Amino acid sequence: MQTRLADFIRDTAEGREAEAILRKCVHCGLCTATCPSYQVLGDDLDSPRGRLYLMKRALEGAPVTRKTQLHLDRCLTCRACETTCPSGVRYGRLVDIGRAVVEERAPRRPLDRLARSLLAFGLPRRRLFGFVLGLGRLARPLLPGALKAKLPRAVAPAGEWPAPRHARRMLALAGCVQPSLAPSVNAAAARVLDQLGISLVEAPGAGCCGALRFHLNYQEKGREDMRALIDAWWPLVERGEVEAIVMTASGCGVTVKDYVHLLAHDADYREKAARISALTKDLSEVVPLEAIAQGAARGRVAFQSPCTLQHGQEIRGTVEARLARAGFEVTPVRDAHLCCGSAGTYSLLQPAISRELRSRKLASLQESGPDCIATANIGCLSHLQGAAQVPVRHWIELLDEALRRKMPA
Ligand code: SF4
Ligand code: SF4
C-alpha cells in the first residue's frame, strides 16, 4: 500500500514502523474471513483491511472523526488477521500506533471518557477491584442482567500453595483481576509445578502487567504499569533466582512477552524489558508433556483457545495435548480461531458485539456436548462463565485435580 505520512509523524519511530507495516498490505482482503467484528457487522470498515485504510488516512493527516474512532474501537485486537495475512502485516502493532493518533485528534464524548477513565482507574488496582466485586456480589439481585452476568456466582477458594522447597524456581504474575475472580488458578499452577520439581513464587508489590490501561488507550499509563512490574520483579531476576516468569493468563502473557517492543524506546528500561520478555513463558510452555502421567479416562472438555494464546503468542495445541495426556477427551471446536468477544474491557465497552460473539463461541464450544469448557485466560473465563451451560475452568485447575486424584492418600 503506497503511503505518504504527514509531517507530524513521518520522522518518528512510530511513523517509520507504521509506514513499514502499511507498505506490506496488498489489500487482498484475505484477513476479512477471520475477523470477528467483520463477521458480525459485515462492514468493510470493521475489517482489518478497512481499518488499515482508516489508519493510513489518519497517519497521512486526513481529518479524523468519531466514526474513524468507532471502527477502531470495534476492533477486538484479537490479531486473527495477523495469523491469516499472507503478507505478514503486523496489524496489532499498527493499531496501537493508529489508536494513539486517533485518540489525540478525535476527542471522545464525556460519558465515554468517564467510563474509560473509571475502568482504567479501577481494574488495575487489585484491592479496589476485589472490594467492588464483593459489593457487586452482595447487591447482585438488584443489578441489571448485563452487569449480573459479569459477576461470578461463586469464587472457588485458592486452596493450598506449596511452600518453596525446590532449587528450580519460577515467578508467577498474580495480576490485577484474577486474584479476585479466580484465586485458585495460580495456586493450582503452583501445585502442579511443585509436583514437577519447580517452586512457583510471586513477587511482593507486583501489580498489573499494563495491558488494561494500554489497550484503553492510556498508553503512557500502561507503560508506567509495565515499568512498575519490572521494578517489582527485577531483584529476583537480577539475582538469577528464577529461571522463568510464568503467565497463567494469556492476555498478560502476550503483553509481557511484548515489553521488549513496548519499551524499546525507553533508554532506562529497554534492556530490562528485553530480559523480562525473554524469560516469560505461558504456563503451557513450562509444564512438560512427558511429565504428565498418562491418565485414566476423564470427562469431555472443550478448549477455548484465547486469541492472546493462539494469535498473539502463536501457541497452538499445547494445552489440548496436556489435557488429553491427563485423560480428558478434548472435543473438536468449530471456528476455534474466532474471538469469544471478551477482549479485556471490550465486553464492557462494546457489549452488543461482545455478546453476539460469545453466543457464537459458546454454540461451537458446546456443540459436542462437553462436560466442561477450559480456557487459558481470566478475561475469557469470566466472560464465557456469564452464559455457558457447563462449568468454565482454567485448564490448570483441571490438570491439578487430575494429578491430585492420582496421588496416594
Ligand atoms: S490479508 Fe494482509 S495483505 Fe491482505 S488485506 Fe489483510 S492485511 Fe492486507
Ligand atoms: S485484530 Fe481481530 S477484530 Fe481487529 S481487525 Fe484484526 S481480526 Fe478484526
XYZ file of C-alpha atoms and ligand atoms in Angstrom:
425
model
C 0.000 0.000 0.000
C 1.514 3.362 -1.029
C 1.721 5.849 1.845
C 2.787 9.467 2.348
C 2.766 10.015 6.089
C 2.103 13.518 7.404
C 4.877 15.676 8.866
C 3.669 15.204 12.461
C 4.619 11.513 12.443
C 6.813 10.805 9.392
C 10.167 11.126 11.137
C 9.240 9.466 14.416
C 9.955 5.859 15.404
C 6.197 5.143 15.349
C 5.856 6.755 11.922
C 8.629 4.659 10.428
C 7.210 1.494 11.942
C 3.665 2.307 10.787
C 4.850 3.055 7.262
C 6.755 -0.223 7.021
C 3.677 -2.142 8.189
C 1.278 -0.312 5.850
C 3.538 -0.897 2.853
C 3.258 -4.643 3.340
C -0.506 -4.712 2.877
C -1.520 -5.679 -0.677
C -5.219 -5.123 0.024
C -6.114 -8.717 -0.836
C -8.820 -8.915 1.830
C -8.000 -12.467 2.937
C -7.975 -11.243 6.533
C -11.663 -10.314 6.409
C -12.568 -14.030 6.508
C -11.226 -14.441 10.043
C -12.098 -11.036 11.501
C -14.789 -11.400 14.184
C -16.031 -7.811 14.018
C -16.421 -8.057 10.226
C -18.255 -11.350 10.618
C -20.763 -9.736 12.975
C -21.108 -6.298 11.351
C -20.385 -7.010 7.661
C -18.925 -3.525 7.050
C -15.514 -3.371 5.346
C -14.546 -0.534 7.705
C -14.959 -3.035 10.547
C -12.497 -5.398 8.895
C -8.681 -5.337 9.140
C -8.399 -4.103 5.550
C -10.851 -1.260 6.207
C -9.151 -0.294 9.451
C -5.740 -0.310 7.774
C -7.154 2.154 5.264
C -8.614 4.352 8.037
C -5.311 4.359 9.920
C -3.349 5.135 6.754
C -5.603 8.156 6.136
C -5.228 9.328 9.741
C -1.440 8.963 9.587
C -1.407 10.864 6.291
C -3.080 13.756 8.068
C -6.648 13.355 6.766
C -9.379 14.582 9.132
C -10.177 12.082 11.876
C -13.777 11.764 13.020
C -15.635 9.865 15.734
C -16.605 7.402 13.008
C -12.926 6.585 12.447
C -12.590 6.088 16.187
C -15.696 3.916 16.356
C -14.353 1.499 13.729
C -11.072 1.228 15.639
C -12.942 0.811 18.953
C -14.889 -2.088 17.465
C -11.643 -3.972 16.786
C -11.090 -6.648 19.447
C -7.295 -6.586 18.942
C -7.596 -10.368 18.655
C -4.912 -10.453 15.919
C -6.645 -13.237 13.991
C -5.924 -11.073 10.942
C -2.179 -11.340 11.593
C -2.372 -15.122 11.620
C -4.290 -15.072 8.323
C -2.355 -12.398 6.434
C -0.059 -13.910 3.775
C 1.999 -10.696 3.596
C 2.980 -10.593 7.275
C 1.160 -7.343 8.115
C 1.656 -6.681 11.846
C -1.794 -5.268 12.382
C -1.605 -5.414 16.204
C 1.369 -3.079 16.337
C -0.169 -0.719 13.785
C -3.458 -0.465 15.641
C -1.596 0.619 18.800
C 0.021 3.442 16.813
C -3.180 4.291 14.932
C -5.343 4.378 18.043
C -2.971 6.770 19.818
C -3.083 9.167 16.835
C -6.872 8.948 16.500
C -7.360 9.435 20.255
C -5.461 12.721 20.099
C -7.396 14.011 17.094
C -10.959 12.921 17.873
C -11.988 13.839 21.424
C -14.396 11.383 22.980
C -17.829 12.219 24.363
C -17.779 12.973 28.141
C -19.634 9.755 29.109
C -17.313 7.591 27.024
C -14.313 9.350 28.564
C -15.720 8.849 32.059
C -16.388 5.118 31.517
C -12.876 4.579 30.183
C -11.204 6.539 32.927
C -13.155 4.641 35.624
C -12.098 1.321 34.090
C -8.507 2.494 33.766
C -8.528 3.605 37.394
C -10.336 0.672 38.996
C -9.400 -2.503 37.134
C -5.619 -2.464 37.639
C -5.990 -1.877 41.401
C -6.266 -5.365 42.826
C -7.696 -4.475 46.245
C -10.150 -1.902 44.932
C -11.348 -4.310 42.250
C -11.780 -7.076 44.844
C -13.758 -4.729 47.105
C -16.056 -3.558 44.296
C -16.531 -7.148 43.131
C -17.516 -8.180 46.668
C -20.027 -5.313 46.888
C -21.415 -6.219 43.473
C -21.956 -9.826 44.525
C -23.825 -8.693 47.645
C -26.025 -6.409 45.569
C -26.422 -8.989 42.795
C -30.254 -9.276 42.988
C -30.585 -5.529 42.438
C -28.277 -5.310 39.428
C -29.365 -5.218 35.774
C -28.979 -8.511 33.866
C -25.943 -7.460 31.816
C -23.976 -6.487 34.919
C -25.199 -9.533 36.850
C -23.803 -11.822 34.139
C -20.364 -10.286 34.682
C -20.232 -11.348 38.340
C -19.141 -14.870 39.191
C -21.808 -16.764 41.180
C -19.183 -18.339 43.404
C -15.434 -17.980 43.677
C -13.621 -21.237 44.412
C -11.090 -20.904 47.256
C -7.444 -20.868 46.212
C -6.502 -23.966 48.168
C -3.003 -24.773 49.392
C 0.036 -23.027 47.855
C 3.048 -25.307 48.456
C 5.918 -23.660 50.340
C 9.001 -23.144 48.112
C 11.178 -26.255 48.513
C 12.818 -26.841 45.143
C 16.044 -25.474 43.716
C 14.174 -24.740 40.487
C 12.022 -21.621 40.917
C 9.723 -19.711 38.628
C 7.973 -16.413 39.126
C 4.203 -16.122 38.683
C 2.245 -12.957 37.947
C -0.699 -12.566 40.327
C -2.256 -9.988 38.018
C -4.951 -7.445 38.796
C -8.412 -9.023 38.404
C -7.517 -12.727 38.542
C -6.843 -12.925 42.327
C -10.439 -11.787 42.967
C -12.188 -13.630 40.139
C -10.288 -16.933 40.257
C -7.723 -17.163 43.074
C -7.490 -20.927 42.508
C -5.706 -20.547 39.154
C -2.243 -19.529 40.365
C -2.493 -21.838 43.375
C -3.339 -24.766 41.054
C -0.351 -23.827 38.867
C 1.860 -23.806 41.986
C 0.622 -27.288 42.998
C 1.153 -28.767 39.525
C 4.636 -27.253 39.171
C 5.516 -28.339 42.712
C 4.855 -31.942 41.684
C 7.174 -31.417 38.735
C 10.001 -30.183 40.966
C 9.504 -26.448 40.436
C 8.521 -23.936 43.125
C 6.301 -21.125 41.945
C 6.636 -17.806 43.779
C 5.038 -14.376 43.458
C 6.978 -11.142 43.927
C 5.724 -8.723 46.570
C 4.411 -5.496 45.079
C 3.939 -6.922 41.566
C 0.774 -5.476 40.042
C -0.935 -5.193 36.679
C 1.053 -6.035 33.520
C -0.125 -2.788 31.904
C -2.337 -4.355 29.244
C -5.561 -2.948 30.673
C -4.593 0.697 30.601
C -2.531 0.360 27.426
C -5.471 -1.091 25.479
C -7.849 1.511 26.885
C -5.540 3.894 25.036
C -3.913 5.253 28.160
C -0.730 4.052 26.572
C 1.713 6.006 28.716
C -0.062 4.937 31.922
C 0.065 1.360 30.657
C 3.819 1.754 30.216
C 4.052 3.064 33.800
C 2.416 -0.183 34.969
C 4.943 -2.136 32.889
C 7.894 -0.304 34.437
C 6.474 -0.786 37.953
C 6.103 -4.518 37.319
C 9.655 -4.770 36.010
C 10.859 -2.961 39.150
C 8.997 -5.448 41.370
C 10.443 -8.443 39.529
C 13.925 -7.155 38.869
C 15.674 -8.067 42.168
C 14.670 -11.744 41.746
C 15.602 -11.740 38.061
C 18.885 -9.925 38.581
C 19.976 -12.339 41.298
C 19.152 -15.239 38.973
C 16.708 -16.707 41.497
C 14.045 -17.562 38.921
C 14.505 -19.436 35.674
C 11.267 -18.233 34.052
C 8.321 -15.888 34.522
C 5.141 -17.903 34.190
C 1.895 -16.469 32.883
C -1.350 -18.136 33.843
C -3.389 -15.545 31.914
C -2.525 -15.466 28.228
C -3.727 -11.842 27.992
C -0.971 -10.812 30.398
C 1.490 -13.198 28.752
C 1.180 -11.671 25.320
C 1.786 -8.216 26.795
C 4.783 -9.118 28.955
C 6.361 -11.011 26.040
C 5.961 -7.769 24.095
C 7.652 -5.492 26.682
C 10.755 -5.797 24.524
C 8.924 -3.785 21.820
C 6.644 -1.691 24.001
C 9.582 -0.277 25.991
C 12.113 -0.341 23.157
C 12.347 3.478 23.103
C 12.827 3.790 26.858
C 16.574 4.047 27.438
C 16.228 3.255 31.163
C 14.119 0.149 30.752
C 14.720 -1.354 27.319
C 17.398 -3.818 28.414
C 15.448 -4.937 31.459
C 12.299 -5.210 29.328
C 14.114 -7.405 26.811
C 15.332 -9.700 29.611
C 11.858 -9.915 31.168
C 10.250 -10.713 27.804
C 12.837 -13.395 27.080
C 12.156 -15.048 30.453
C 8.371 -15.000 30.052
C 6.528 -18.215 29.216
C 2.934 -19.224 29.029
C 2.101 -21.849 31.647
C 1.562 -24.469 28.936
C 5.176 -23.937 27.827
C 6.622 -24.848 31.245
C 4.529 -27.939 32.011
C 6.373 -30.635 30.027
C 4.016 -33.009 28.255
C 6.102 -36.058 29.144
C 5.953 -35.137 32.852
C 2.201 -35.674 32.911
C 1.341 -39.272 33.743
C -0.971 -40.856 31.184
C -4.355 -40.550 32.891
C -7.381 -42.820 33.014
C -10.443 -41.680 31.068
C -11.906 -38.479 32.485
C -14.561 -36.058 31.318
C -15.063 -34.377 27.949
C -13.516 -30.913 27.701
C -13.920 -28.238 25.016
C -10.870 -25.977 24.987
C -11.391 -22.319 24.133
C -8.027 -21.139 22.901
C -7.768 -17.422 23.750
C -6.725 -15.116 20.896
C -3.839 -13.929 23.055
C -2.594 -17.525 23.160
C -3.169 -18.724 19.600
C -2.733 -15.488 17.604
C -0.767 -13.260 19.982
C 1.714 -15.858 21.271
C 1.293 -18.337 18.400
C 0.874 -21.216 20.847
C -1.489 -23.807 19.463
C -2.305 -27.332 20.580
C -0.113 -27.363 23.713
C -2.936 -27.116 26.254
C -5.091 -29.614 24.357
C -2.182 -32.091 24.299
C -1.661 -31.778 28.072
C -5.344 -32.254 28.845
C -5.508 -35.277 26.531
C -2.429 -36.779 28.175
C -4.069 -36.433 31.604
C -7.016 -38.452 30.301
C -9.514 -35.801 29.225
C -11.334 -36.223 25.951
C -10.757 -32.917 24.172
C -13.748 -32.276 21.911
C -13.464 -30.601 18.479
C -14.367 -26.890 18.358
C -15.674 -25.309 15.164
C -14.201 -21.905 14.217
C -11.691 -22.204 17.068
C -9.748 -19.263 15.609
C -12.547 -16.767 16.327
C -12.609 -14.497 19.382
C -15.120 -15.140 22.191
C -15.821 -11.402 22.494
C -14.123 -10.834 25.837
C -11.033 -8.909 24.718
C -10.205 -7.172 28.006
C -12.575 -4.279 28.563
C -14.190 -4.745 25.132
C -17.061 -6.742 26.650
C -17.951 -3.682 28.772
C -17.404 -1.036 26.095
C -18.895 -2.872 23.092
C -21.453 -5.105 24.830
C -23.674 -5.921 21.825
C -20.876 -7.215 19.574
C -19.276 -8.932 22.531
C -22.481 -10.786 23.466
C -23.040 -11.879 19.865
C -19.505 -13.263 19.643
C -19.946 -15.042 22.975
C -23.179 -16.694 21.786
C -21.435 -17.913 18.643
C -18.407 -19.125 20.591
C -20.496 -20.956 23.188
C -22.571 -22.598 20.440
C -19.417 -24.035 18.872
C -17.819 -24.950 22.222
C -20.939 -26.733 23.456
C -21.759 -28.409 20.130
C -20.062 -31.693 21.036
C -21.651 -31.898 24.479
C -18.598 -31.335 26.708
C -18.817 -31.691 30.493
C -16.808 -28.538 30.879
C -15.119 -25.725 28.954
C -11.460 -24.978 29.628
C -9.560 -21.825 28.781
C -6.226 -20.131 29.479
C -7.157 -16.537 30.187
C -9.101 -14.964 33.024
C -10.941 -12.496 30.757
C -12.300 -15.275 28.525
C -13.081 -17.414 31.562
C -15.278 -14.867 33.303
C -16.874 -13.722 30.035
C -17.858 -17.262 28.985
C -18.967 -18.140 32.522
C -21.658 -15.472 32.231
C -23.674 -17.531 29.718
C -22.226 -21.059 29.480
C -24.400 -24.092 30.222
C -21.450 -26.066 31.588
C -18.704 -25.014 34.028
C -15.856 -22.910 32.625
C -12.460 -23.538 34.222
C -8.838 -22.692 33.702
C -7.114 -25.740 32.181
C -4.538 -25.875 35.009
C -7.349 -26.409 37.544
C -8.433 -29.499 35.593
C -4.873 -30.774 35.404
C -4.327 -30.080 39.117
C -7.437 -32.082 40.045
C -6.461 -34.913 37.698
C -2.937 -35.141 39.121
C -4.132 -34.919 42.719
C -6.532 -37.825 42.220
C -3.546 -39.923 41.174
C -1.578 -39.183 44.337
C -1.693 -41.674 47.205
C -3.907 -40.549 50.092
S -4.634 -10.209 4.410
Fe -2.862 -8.894 4.856
S -2.261 -8.041 2.864
Fe -4.366 -8.836 2.631
S -5.707 -7.058 3.097
Fe -5.441 -8.186 5.003
S -3.703 -7.169 5.988
Fe -3.635 -6.541 3.833
S -7.482 -7.657 15.479
Fe -9.274 -9.029 15.301
S -11.077 -7.663 15.323
Fe -9.265 -6.380 14.936
S -9.142 -6.230 12.696
Fe -7.822 -7.973 13.295
S -9.173 -9.774 13.160
Fe -10.506 -7.963 13.165
